[in-house]
């Protein structure tokens, strides 16, 4: 260890990498037997793990710009296809539906919100999906979140079907949409490309059958298989606490199956499956590959996007949950995009931010307006607060997502974040500040704003030196033998060479010595040798001013 420059005490811990470098020198082999989430999860799996795979329904995510008719489209699909009586009057909470299209034909649809704040949900949707349907309103055309949805689908490398909706509208222009889509390399089959464009009108069901045919066609090419005989695994679509039911998580089974009574871990939450509901709200005993299912019985609320695994035993489910918690705590120390008030100072200095985006949540609407008004009045030429969203209510996960997308922070007045929001904020490094006194809030912002001003730089004089002798030292160049007349000079100082009252050179200290030794600092009344970096033309009688540049806070 010493040879490798590692300073360590007898009782210190060493990391795996270091150990595996040292041990072979003593003819030992090192194995890492530390349990990771990955190895634990492998151990947790059970059932017929090697059973041959059978075909599973395609998972189709519907994405697009806000109000272009995604939900209407899904409604239309369910209305025309769900067996009569099943759909009647049941409120759908979840954004995932399994639609039966024939005897053995099923498709799982995932609805996503089109609002710009829900980037993460679109990203998540694209990542669990086999096919993406991009919905574009024929009378509106390609919009920002259409574009974003296309990017997500492309990033996930899934086939894209374009549903051109609202074809019943007077301004509808199918060809125009096809034209616009060419910009994103989505060229329709009629025009020599490979992308299917389906004209539909969710409002009257027109074109829906053809769209579903297309989905099936594309799905069949994908050869979608899964092994229903193994323990289930998949993704949490959403999760919340419901009155009288506890933690309710909507899961999408990607492989294997889940049964009531089994143990399960979802993200950092675990528990025993107490009951399950299918997408129609009916109780069910078993969920198969590609099924969306509501699960009751988790001890805490997992986060949307978390992975879930059915586990052999409760203890292993618990262990995985705890391991995740542990690993997360390790990473919390280095949040990736933290934008706390304090951090803003640093960020602005590097010129990244000139605007502080904030999401404001308040207990009553009037307060939000008042705070907004006051924030607008806090003046600064260089920076301002930008309220991206202001609403009444507790701080929720969607506020955190919004702040994350905006790269800003959240201010709560007389409101608190819920558990999911705190966790997500911690994970994504989003600052949540809560206040109950308005002026404290304003004061904090003002302070941060001062930090946000580009720092004022000031020269701070350190001292003066008189050059009394000149030496030429091999390898070091010209060294000025100096006497410090006042103040001091240090190794990191900046210097100004003054001859007859005129500055002849400005630069940095290249070397600083007392006799033969390097010195960090030399004070007044002492002699020293000073080398000026990249400068050799020093003369006896010159004066060296030593100084440094400091940042000063704005008054
Ligand atoms: P978000 O989930 O908020 O992103 O919206 P969405 O894409 O799910 O849109 P939604 O289905 O809520 O529809 C938005 C509006 O468009 C509603 O008023 C629908 O009635 C209307 N709409 C949807 N499809 C059609 C259509 O085919 N024709 C006409 N004329 N209106 C439609
Ligand atoms: Mg919708």
Coordinates of C-alpha atoms and ligand atoms in Angstrom, one line a residue:
X1 CA 0.0 0.0 0.0
X2 CA 2.8 2.4 0.9
X3 CA 4.5 1.7 -2.4
X4 CA 1.2 2.7 -4.1
X5 CA 0.9 5.8 -2.1
X6 CA -2.1 4.6 -0.1
X7 CA -2.1 6.0 3.4
X8 CA -4.2 3.7 5.6
X9 CA -4.5 2.7 9.2
X10 CA -4.8 -0.8 10.6
X11 CA -8.5 -0.6 11.1
X12 CA -9.5 1.4 8.0
X13 CA -11.7 -0.1 5.4
X14 CA -10.5 -0.5 1.8
X15 CA -12.5 -0.5 -1.3
X16 CA -12.8 -3.5 -3.6
X17 CA -10.7 -1.9 -6.4
X18 CA -7.7 -1.3 -4.1
X19 CA -7.9 -4.7 -2.6
X20 CA -8.0 -6.4 -5.9
X21 CA -4.9 -4.4 -7.0
X22 CA -2.8 -5.4 -4.0
X23 CA -3.9 -9.0 -3.3
X24 CA -2.5 -10.6 -6.5
X25 CA 1.0 -9.5 -5.5
X26 CA 0.6 -11.9 -2.5
X27 CA -0.9 -14.6 -4.7
X28 CA -4.4 -14.1 -3.5
X29 CA -7.4 -13.9 -5.7
X30 CA -10.2 -11.5 -4.8
X31 CA -13.9 -12.1 -5.2
X32 CA -16.6 -9.5 -4.5
X33 CA -19.3 -11.3 -2.6
X34 CA -21.1 -8.1 -1.6
X35 CA -24.7 -8.5 -2.4
X36 CA -26.1 -6.0 -4.9
X37 CA -29.6 -5.2 -5.9
X38 CA -28.9 -7.1 -9.1
X39 CA -27.6 -10.3 -7.4
X40 CA -30.4 -10.2 -4.8
X41 CA -33.0 -9.8 -7.5
X42 CA -31.6 -12.8 -9.3
X43 CA -31.8 -14.8 -6.1
X44 CA -35.4 -13.6 -5.5
X45 CA -36.7 -15.0 -8.8
X46 CA -38.5 -18.4 -8.8
X47 CA -40.8 -20.5 -10.9
X48 CA -39.8 -22.1 -14.2
X49 CA -37.2 -19.6 -15.2
X50 CA -36.2 -21.4 -18.3
X51 CA -39.6 -22.3 -19.6
X52 CA -40.1 -21.6 -23.3
X53 CA -41.5 -18.2 -24.1
X54 CA -45.0 -17.7 -25.4
X55 CA -46.4 -14.7 -27.3
X56 CA -47.7 -11.8 -25.2
X57 CA -49.9 -8.8 -26.1
X58 CA -48.1 -5.8 -27.4
X59 CA -47.7 -2.8 -25.1
X60 CA -48.6 0.4 -27.0
X61 CA -48.0 3.9 -25.6
X62 CA -50.1 6.8 -26.8
X63 CA -48.2 10.0 -26.9
X64 CA -48.6 13.5 -28.3
X65 CA -49.2 17.1 -27.7
X66 CA -51.7 18.3 -25.1
X67 CA -55.4 18.0 -26.2
X68 CA -54.6 16.3 -29.5
X69 CA -57.0 13.5 -28.4
X70 CA -54.9 10.7 -26.9
X71 CA -57.4 9.9 -24.2
X72 CA -60.4 10.3 -26.6
X73 CA -58.6 7.9 -28.9
X74 CA -58.3 5.3 -26.2
X75 CA -61.9 5.8 -25.2
X76 CA -62.9 5.2 -28.7
X77 CA -60.8 2.1 -28.9
X78 CA -62.3 0.7 -25.7
X79 CA -65.8 1.6 -26.6
X80 CA -65.7 -0.2 -29.9
X81 CA -64.0 -3.3 -28.5
X82 CA -64.4 -3.9 -24.9
X83 CA -67.0 -6.6 -24.4
X84 CA -70.4 -5.1 -23.6
X85 CA -71.1 -4.5 -20.0
X86 CA -67.5 -4.6 -18.9
X87 CA -66.8 -1.0 -19.4
X88 CA -70.1 0.4 -18.2
X89 CA -69.8 3.2 -15.6
X90 CA -66.4 2.1 -14.2
X91 CA -64.2 5.0 -13.5
X92 CA -60.7 4.5 -14.8
X93 CA -58.0 5.8 -12.6
X94 CA -55.1 4.2 -14.3
X95 CA -53.5 5.1 -17.6
X96 CA -53.1 1.6 -18.7
X97 CA -55.7 -0.6 -20.4
X98 CA -55.8 -4.0 -21.7
X99 CA -58.1 -4.2 -24.7
X100 CA -59.6 -7.4 -26.0
X101 CA -59.9 -7.3 -29.8
X102 CA -60.8 -10.9 -30.5
X103 CA -60.6 -14.4 -29.1
X104 CA -56.9 -14.3 -28.4
X105 CA -56.1 -10.8 -29.4
X106 CA -55.2 -8.3 -26.8
X107 CA -53.4 -5.0 -26.8
X108 CA -52.2 -3.1 -23.7
X109 CA -52.5 0.6 -24.1
X110 CA -50.7 3.2 -22.0
X111 CA -52.1 6.7 -22.0
X112 CA -49.7 9.6 -21.3
X113 CA -50.4 13.3 -20.6
X114 CA -49.5 15.7 -23.3
X115 CA -48.7 18.7 -21.1
X116 CA -45.1 19.8 -21.3
X117 CA -44.6 19.2 -17.6
X118 CA -44.8 15.5 -18.0
X119 CA -41.7 14.8 -20.0
X120 CA -40.7 12.0 -17.6
X121 CA -43.9 10.2 -18.0
X122 CA -43.5 10.3 -21.8
X123 CA -40.0 9.1 -21.4
X124 CA -41.2 6.3 -19.1
X125 CA -44.0 5.4 -21.4
X126 CA -41.6 5.1 -24.3
X127 CA -39.3 2.9 -22.4
X128 CA -41.9 0.3 -21.4
X129 CA -43.6 0.2 -24.8
X130 CA -43.3 -2.0 -27.8
X131 CA -45.0 0.4 -30.2
X132 CA -45.6 4.2 -29.9
X133 CA -48.7 5.8 -31.3
X134 CA -48.0 9.5 -31.9
X135 CA -51.3 11.3 -31.9
X136 CA -51.4 14.6 -34.0
X137 CA -54.5 16.7 -34.3
X138 CA -55.0 17.2 -38.0
X139 CA -56.1 20.8 -37.6
X140 CA -53.2 21.7 -35.3
X141 CA -50.2 19.9 -36.7
X142 CA -46.9 19.0 -35.1
X143 CA -46.4 20.8 -31.8
X144 CA -43.6 20.9 -29.3
X145 CA -44.7 17.8 -27.3
X146 CA -45.4 16.0 -30.6
X147 CA -41.8 16.6 -31.3
X148 CA -40.7 15.5 -27.9
X149 CA -42.8 12.3 -28.1
X150 CA -41.1 11.4 -31.3
X151 CA -37.7 11.9 -29.7
X152 CA -38.7 9.6 -26.8
X153 CA -40.0 6.9 -29.2
X154 CA -36.9 7.2 -31.3
X155 CA -34.6 7.1 -28.2
X156 CA -36.4 3.9 -27.1
X157 CA -36.0 2.5 -30.6
X158 CA -39.6 1.4 -30.9
X159 CA -41.7 1.5 -34.1
X160 CA -43.9 4.6 -34.5
X161 CA -47.4 4.7 -35.8
X162 CA -48.8 8.2 -36.5
X163 CA -52.5 8.6 -35.7
X164 CA -53.7 11.8 -37.4
X165 CA -56.7 12.6 -35.2
X166 CA -59.6 15.0 -35.5
X167 CA -60.0 14.3 -39.2
X168 CA -63.6 15.4 -38.8
X169 CA -62.5 19.0 -38.2
X170 CA -62.9 21.5 -41.0
X171 CA -59.3 22.5 -41.0
X172 CA -58.0 18.9 -41.1
X173 CA -55.3 18.2 -43.6
X174 CA -53.9 14.7 -43.6
X175 CA -51.2 15.4 -46.2
X176 CA -50.0 18.4 -44.4
X177 CA -49.3 16.3 -41.3
X178 CA -47.4 13.7 -43.4
X179 CA -45.4 16.6 -44.9
X180 CA -44.6 17.9 -41.5
X181 CA -43.6 14.5 -40.2
X182 CA -41.0 14.1 -43.0
X183 CA -38.9 16.5 -41.1
X184 CA -38.6 13.9 -38.3
X185 CA -37.8 11.2 -40.8
X186 CA -41.2 9.7 -40.5
X187 CA -42.2 9.1 -44.1
X188 CA -45.5 7.6 -44.9
X189 CA -45.7 4.3 -46.9
X190 CA -47.6 6.0 -49.7
X191 CA -44.7 8.4 -50.1
X192 CA -42.1 5.6 -50.2
X193 CA -41.3 5.5 -46.5
X194 CA -42.1 2.9 -43.8
X195 CA -44.2 4.8 -41.3
X196 CA -47.9 4.0 -41.0
X197 CA -50.1 7.1 -40.9
X198 CA -53.7 6.4 -39.8
X199 CA -56.3 9.1 -40.3
X200 CA -58.8 8.9 -37.4
X201 CA -61.5 10.8 -35.6
X202 CA -61.7 9.7 -32.0
X203 CA -65.0 11.6 -31.7
X204 CA -66.9 9.3 -34.0
X205 CA -64.8 6.2 -34.2
X206 CA -63.8 6.7 -37.8
X207 CA -60.6 5.0 -38.8
X208 CA -60.1 3.2 -35.4
X209 CA -60.4 -0.3 -36.8
X210 CA -57.8 0.4 -39.4
X211 CA -55.5 1.9 -36.7
X212 CA -55.8 -1.3 -34.6
X213 CA -55.1 -3.4 -37.6
X214 CA -51.9 -1.5 -38.2
X215 CA -50.9 -1.9 -34.5
X216 CA -51.4 -5.6 -34.9
X217 CA -49.4 -5.7 -38.0
X218 CA -46.5 -3.9 -36.4
X219 CA -46.7 -6.0 -33.2
X220 CA -46.5 -9.2 -35.1
X221 CA -43.3 -8.2 -36.8
X222 CA -41.8 -7.7 -33.3
X223 CA -42.3 -11.3 -32.1
X224 CA -43.2 -10.3 -28.6
X225 CA -42.7 -13.1 -26.1
X226 CA -42.6 -13.7 -22.4
X227 CA -42.4 -16.5 -19.9
X228 CA -45.6 -16.5 -17.8
X229 CA -44.3 -19.4 -15.7
X230 CA -41.7 -17.4 -13.8
X231 CA -42.1 -14.9 -11.0
X232 CA -43.3 -11.6 -12.3
X233 CA -41.3 -8.5 -13.0
X234 CA -42.0 -5.2 -14.6
X235 CA -42.5 -1.4 -14.0
X236 CA -44.6 0.7 -11.7
X237 CA -46.8 2.9 -13.9
X238 CA -48.1 4.9 -11.0
X239 CA -48.7 4.7 -7.3
X240 CA -50.6 6.5 -4.7
X241 CA -52.2 6.3 -1.3
X242 CA -56.0 5.8 -1.5
X243 CA -58.4 6.2 1.3
X244 CA -59.4 2.9 2.8
X245 CA -57.1 0.9 0.5
X246 CA -53.7 2.0 1.5
X247 CA -50.9 2.0 -1.0
X248 CA -52.2 1.3 -4.5
X249 CA -49.6 0.7 -7.2
X250 CA -50.4 0.2 -10.9
X251 CA -48.0 -2.3 -12.3
X252 CA -47.2 -3.3 -15.8
X253 CA -46.1 -6.9 -16.0
X254 CA -43.3 -7.3 -18.5
X255 CA -42.4 -10.9 -17.8
X256 CA -43.7 -13.6 -15.6
X257 CA -46.8 -13.4 -13.6
X258 CA -48.1 -12.0 -10.2
X259 CA -50.5 -13.8 -8.0
X260 CA -52.4 -12.6 -4.9
X261 CA -50.5 -13.7 -1.7
X262 CA -47.0 -13.4 -3.3
X263 CA -44.3 -11.2 -1.9
X264 CA -43.2 -8.3 -4.0
X265 CA -40.6 -5.5 -4.0
X266 CA -41.2 -2.3 -6.0
X267 CA -38.4 0.2 -5.9
X268 CA -37.8 0.8 -2.2
X269 CA -41.2 -0.5 -1.2
X270 CA -42.1 -4.1 -0.5
X271 CA -45.0 -6.1 0.8
X272 CA -47.4 -9.0 0.2
X273 CA -50.0 -8.7 -2.6
X274 CA -53.2 -8.5 -0.7
X275 CA -55.5 -7.9 -3.6
X276 CA -55.3 -7.2 -7.3
X277 CA -57.6 -5.3 -9.7
X278 CA -57.5 -5.4 -13.4
X279 CA -57.9 -2.2 -15.5
X280 CA -61.7 -2.5 -15.3
X281 CA -61.6 -2.4 -11.5
X282 CA -62.4 -6.1 -11.2
X283 CA -60.8 -8.3 -8.6
X284 CA -58.3 -10.7 -10.1
X285 CA -56.1 -13.5 -8.8
X286 CA -53.4 -13.4 -11.4
X287 CA -51.8 -11.0 -13.7
X288 CA -50.0 -12.2 -16.9
X289 CA -47.3 -10.7 -19.1
X290 CA -48.3 -7.3 -20.6
X291 CA -51.2 -7.0 -18.1
X292 CA -51.7 -3.7 -16.2
X293 CA -52.8 -4.4 -12.7
X294 CA -53.5 -2.5 -9.5
X295 CA -51.8 -4.1 -6.5
X296 CA -52.7 -3.6 -2.9
X297 CA -50.4 -4.4 0.0
X298 CA -47.2 -2.6 -0.4
X299 CA -45.9 -1.1 2.9
X300 CA -45.0 2.3 1.3
X301 CA -45.7 4.0 -2.0
X302 CA -43.2 3.2 -4.7
X303 CA -42.4 5.8 -7.4
X304 CA -43.7 5.6 -10.9
X305 CA -41.0 4.2 -13.1
X306 CA -39.7 1.9 -10.3
X307 CA -39.0 -1.7 -11.2
X308 CA -40.9 -4.4 -9.4
X309 CA -40.1 -8.0 -8.8
X310 CA -42.1 -10.8 -7.3
X311 CA -39.8 -12.4 -4.6
X312 CA -39.4 -15.9 -3.2
X313 CA -39.6 -14.7 0.4
X314 CA -40.6 -11.7 2.3
X315 CA -37.1 -11.3 3.7
X316 CA -35.5 -11.1 0.3
X317 CA -38.1 -8.5 -0.8
X318 CA -37.3 -6.5 2.2
X319 CA -33.5 -6.9 1.7
X320 CA -33.8 -5.6 -1.9
X321 CA -35.9 -2.6 -0.8
X322 CA -33.3 -1.8 1.9
X323 CA -30.4 -2.2 -0.4
X324 CA -31.9 0.3 -2.8
X325 CA -32.5 2.7 0.0
X326 CA -28.9 2.3 1.1
X327 CA -27.6 2.8 -2.5
X328 CA -29.7 5.8 -2.9
X329 CA -28.5 7.4 0.3
X330 CA -25.0 7.0 -1.1
X331 CA -25.9 8.9 -4.2
X332 CA -27.9 11.6 -2.5
X333 CA -24.6 13.1 -1.3
X334 CA -24.0 14.1 -4.9
X335 CA -27.3 15.3 -6.4
X336 CA -27.0 15.8 -10.1
X337 CA -28.9 19.0 -10.7
X338 CA -29.3 20.7 -7.5
X339 CA -30.5 24.3 -7.8
X340 CA -30.7 25.4 -4.2
X341 CA -30.6 29.1 -3.5
X342 CA -27.0 28.7 -2.5
X343 CA -26.1 26.8 -5.6
X344 CA -27.6 29.4 -7.8
X345 CA -24.8 31.7 -6.7
X346 CA -22.3 29.3 -8.1
X347 CA -24.2 28.6 -11.3
X348 CA -24.8 32.2 -12.2
X349 CA -21.1 32.9 -11.8
X350 CA -20.4 30.5 -14.5
X351 CA -23.0 32.1 -16.6
X352 CA -25.4 29.1 -16.8
X353 CA -28.4 30.8 -15.3
X354 CA -29.7 34.3 -15.5
X355 CA -33.2 33.4 -14.5
X356 CA -34.4 31.5 -11.4
X357 CA -37.4 29.4 -12.4
X358 CA -39.7 28.7 -9.4
X359 CA -42.8 26.7 -8.9
X360 CA -45.0 28.3 -6.2
X361 CA -47.5 26.3 -4.2
X362 CA -49.7 28.1 -1.6
X363 CA -52.5 27.3 0.7
X364 CA -54.8 30.0 -0.8
X365 CA -54.8 31.4 -4.3
X366 CA -54.5 35.0 -3.2
X367 CA -51.1 34.3 -1.5
X368 CA -49.7 32.9 -4.7
X369 CA -50.7 36.1 -6.6
X370 CA -49.2 38.3 -3.8
X371 CA -45.9 36.4 -3.8
X372 CA -45.7 36.5 -7.5
X373 CA -46.2 40.3 -7.4
X374 CA -43.5 40.8 -4.8
X375 CA -41.0 38.6 -6.6
X376 CA -41.6 40.6 -9.8
X377 CA -40.6 43.7 -7.8
X378 CA -37.3 42.3 -6.6
X379 CA -35.1 44.1 -9.1
X380 CA -31.8 43.3 -10.6
X381 CA -30.5 44.1 -14.1
X382 CA -29.0 40.8 -14.6
X383 CA -31.3 38.2 -13.1
X384 CA -34.9 37.7 -12.4
X385 CA -37.2 35.2 -10.8
X386 CA -39.4 33.4 -13.3
X387 CA -42.6 31.9 -11.9
X388 CA -43.2 28.8 -14.1
X389 CA -46.2 27.6 -12.3
X390 CA -48.3 28.8 -9.4
X391 CA -51.1 26.9 -7.8
X392 CA -53.0 26.1 -4.7
X393 CA -52.3 22.8 -2.8
X394 CA -49.6 20.6 -1.3
X395 CA -46.3 20.0 -3.1
X396 CA -46.7 17.0 -5.3
X397 CA -44.5 14.8 -7.5
X398 CA -45.7 16.6 -10.6
X399 CA -44.4 19.9 -9.1
X400 CA -41.1 18.3 -8.6
X401 CA -41.1 17.0 -12.2
X402 CA -42.0 20.5 -13.4
X403 CA -39.2 22.1 -11.4
X404 CA -36.8 19.5 -12.7
X405 CA -37.8 20.1 -16.3
X406 CA -37.5 23.9 -15.8
X407 CA -34.3 23.4 -13.9
X408 CA -35.6 25.4 -11.0
X409 CA -36.8 25.1 -7.5
X410 CA -40.1 24.9 -5.5
X411 CA -41.4 27.4 -3.0
X412 CA -44.2 26.4 -0.7
X413 CA -46.1 28.8 1.4
X414 CA -48.1 27.2 4.3
X415 CA -47.9 23.9 2.4
X416 CA -45.7 20.9 2.7
X417 CA -44.4 18.3 0.2
X418 CA -46.0 14.9 0.3
X419 CA -43.8 11.8 0.8
X420 CA -43.5 11.0 -2.9
X421 CA -42.6 14.6 -3.7
X422 CA -39.9 14.8 -1.0
X423 CA -38.4 11.6 -2.2
X424 CA -38.4 12.5 -5.8
X425 CA -37.0 15.9 -5.0
X426 CA -34.2 14.3 -3.0
X427 CA -33.5 12.0 -5.8
X428 CA -33.4 14.6 -8.5
X429 CA -31.8 17.2 -6.4
X430 CA -34.6 19.7 -6.5
X431 CA -34.7 22.2 -3.7
X432 CA -38.0 22.6 -1.9
X433 CA -38.3 25.6 0.4
X434 CA -41.3 26.1 2.6
X435 CA -42.2 29.3 4.4
X436 CA -45.0 30.5 6.6
X437 CA -43.9 34.2 6.7
X438 CA -43.9 36.1 3.5
X439 CA -41.0 38.4 4.2
X440 CA -38.7 35.6 5.1
X441 CA -39.4 34.1 1.7
X442 CA -38.7 37.4 0.0
X443 CA -35.6 38.0 2.0
X444 CA -34.2 34.6 1.0
X445 CA -34.9 35.2 -2.6
X446 CA -33.3 38.6 -2.4
X447 CA -30.2 37.1 -0.9
X448 CA -30.0 34.5 -3.6
X449 CA -30.4 37.2 -6.1
X450 CA -27.4 39.0 -4.8
X451 CA -25.5 35.8 -5.3
X452 CA -26.9 35.6 -8.7
X453 CA -25.3 38.9 -9.7
X454 CA -22.1 38.3 -11.5
X455 CA -19.4 38.6 -8.8
X456 CA -17.7 41.9 -8.5
X457 CA -13.9 41.4 -8.7
X458 CA -11.6 43.7 -6.8
X459 CA -7.9 43.9 -6.5
X460 CA -6.6 43.5 -3.0
X461 CA -3.0 44.7 -2.5
X462 CA -0.8 42.4 -0.6
X463 CA 2.4 44.3 -0.4
X464 CA 5.5 45.8 -2.1
X465 CA 9.0 44.5 -2.8
X466 CA 12.1 46.2 -3.8
X467 CA 14.4 44.5 -6.3
X468 CA 17.9 44.6 -5.0
X469 CA 19.8 42.0 -7.0
X470 CA 19.3 40.0 -10.2
X471 CA 20.4 36.3 -10.5
X472 CA 20.2 34.1 -13.4
X473 CA 19.5 30.6 -12.3
X474 CA 19.7 27.6 -14.7
X475 CA 16.3 26.1 -15.5
X476 CA 14.5 28.8 -13.5
X477 CA 15.4 31.9 -15.5
X478 CA 15.9 35.3 -13.9
X479 CA 15.3 35.6 -10.2
X480 CA 14.9 38.9 -8.6
X481 CA 16.5 39.2 -5.2
X482 CA 14.0 41.3 -3.3
X483 CA 13.3 42.9 0.0
X484 CA 9.7 43.0 1.2
X485 CA 9.2 46.6 2.2
X486 CA 5.6 46.3 3.3
X487 CA 2.9 43.7 3.4
X488 CA 3.8 40.3 2.0
X489 CA 4.0 38.2 -1.1
X490 CA 2.8 34.7 -1.5
X491 CA 3.3 31.9 -3.9
X492 CA -0.1 32.3 -5.6
X493 CA 0.0 36.1 -5.8
X494 CA -0.3 38.2 -8.9
X495 CA 2.5 40.7 -9.4
X496 CA 2.9 44.0 -11.1
X497 CA 6.4 45.1 -12.1
X498 CA 6.7 48.9 -11.7
X499 CA 9.7 50.8 -13.0
X500 CA 9.9 54.6 -12.4
X501 CA 6.2 54.6 -11.5
X502 CA 5.1 52.9 -14.7
X503 CA 3.8 49.3 -14.9
X504 CA 6.1 47.4 -17.2
X505 CA 4.6 44.0 -16.7
X506 CA 1.7 42.2 -15.0
X507 CA 1.8 38.5 -14.3
X508 CA 2.0 35.7 -11.8
X509 CA 4.7 34.6 -9.3
X510 CA 6.6 31.8 -10.9
X511 CA 8.7 30.9 -8.0
X512 CA 9.2 32.1 -4.5
X513 CA 12.2 31.2 -2.3
X514 CA 13.8 32.0 1.0
X515 CA 17.5 31.2 0.5
X516 CA 17.4 27.8 -1.2
X517 CA 14.0 26.7 0.0
X518 CA 10.6 27.2 -1.6
X519 CA 8.4 29.5 0.4
X520 CA 4.7 29.8 0.6
X521 CA 4.7 33.3 1.9
X522 CA 7.3 36.0 2.7
X523 CA 6.5 38.8 5.0
X524 CA 7.7 42.4 5.3
X525 CA 11.3 42.9 6.5
X526 CA 12.5 39.7 4.9
X527 CA 14.5 39.0 1.8
X528 CA 13.4 36.5 -0.9
X529 CA 14.0 35.4 -4.5
X530 CA 11.1 36.0 -6.8
X531 CA 10.7 34.6 -10.3
X532 CA 8.0 36.1 -12.4
X533 CA 6.3 33.6 -14.7
X534 CA 7.3 34.0 -18.3
X535 CA 9.3 37.2 -17.6
X536 CA 13.0 37.8 -17.4
X537 CA 13.5 41.5 -17.9
X538 CA 13.6 42.5 -14.2
X539 CA 16.0 45.3 -13.2
X540 CA 17.6 46.4 -10.0
X541 CA 15.5 49.2 -8.5
X542 CA 12.2 47.9 -9.9
X543 CA 9.3 47.6 -7.5
X544 CA 7.1 44.5 -7.4
X545 CA 3.6 45.0 -6.2
X546 CA 2.0 41.8 -5.0
X547 CA -1.8 41.5 -5.0
X548 CA -4.7 39.2 -5.5
X549 CA -8.1 39.4 -7.1
X550 CA -11.0 38.8 -4.7
X551 CA -14.8 38.6 -5.2
X552 CA -16.8 41.0 -3.2
X553 CA -20.5 40.7 -2.4
X554 CA -22.8 43.3 -3.9
X555 CA -24.0 45.8 -1.4
Ligands
LIG1 P1 -54.1 15.5 -22.6 O1 -54.2 14.2 -22.0 O2 -54.5 16.6 -21.8 O3 -52.7 15.7 -23.2 O4 -55.1 15.5 -23.8 P2 -55.5 14.4 -24.8 O5 -54.5 14.3 -25.9 O6 -55.8 13.1 -24.1 O7 -56.8 15.0 -25.4 P3 -58.3 14.6 -25.1 O8 -58.6 13.2 -25.5 O9 -58.6 14.9 -23.7 O10 -59.1 15.5 -26.1 C1 -59.0 16.9 -26.1 C2 -60.2 17.5 -26.8 O11 -60.2 17.2 -28.1 C3 -61.5 17.1 -26.2 O12 -62.3 18.2 -26.1 C4 -62.0 16.1 -27.2 O13 -63.4 16.0 -27.2 C5 -61.5 16.7 -28.5 N1 -61.3 15.6 -29.5 C6 -60.6 14.5 -29.3 N2 -60.7 13.7 -30.5 C7 -61.4 14.5 -31.3 C8 -61.8 14.2 -32.7 O14 -61.5 13.2 -33.3 N3 -62.5 15.2 -33.3 C9 -62.9 16.3 -32.6 N4 -63.6 17.2 -33.3 N5 -62.5 16.6 -31.4 C10 -61.8 15.6 -30.7
LIG2 MG1 -55.4 12.7 -22.0

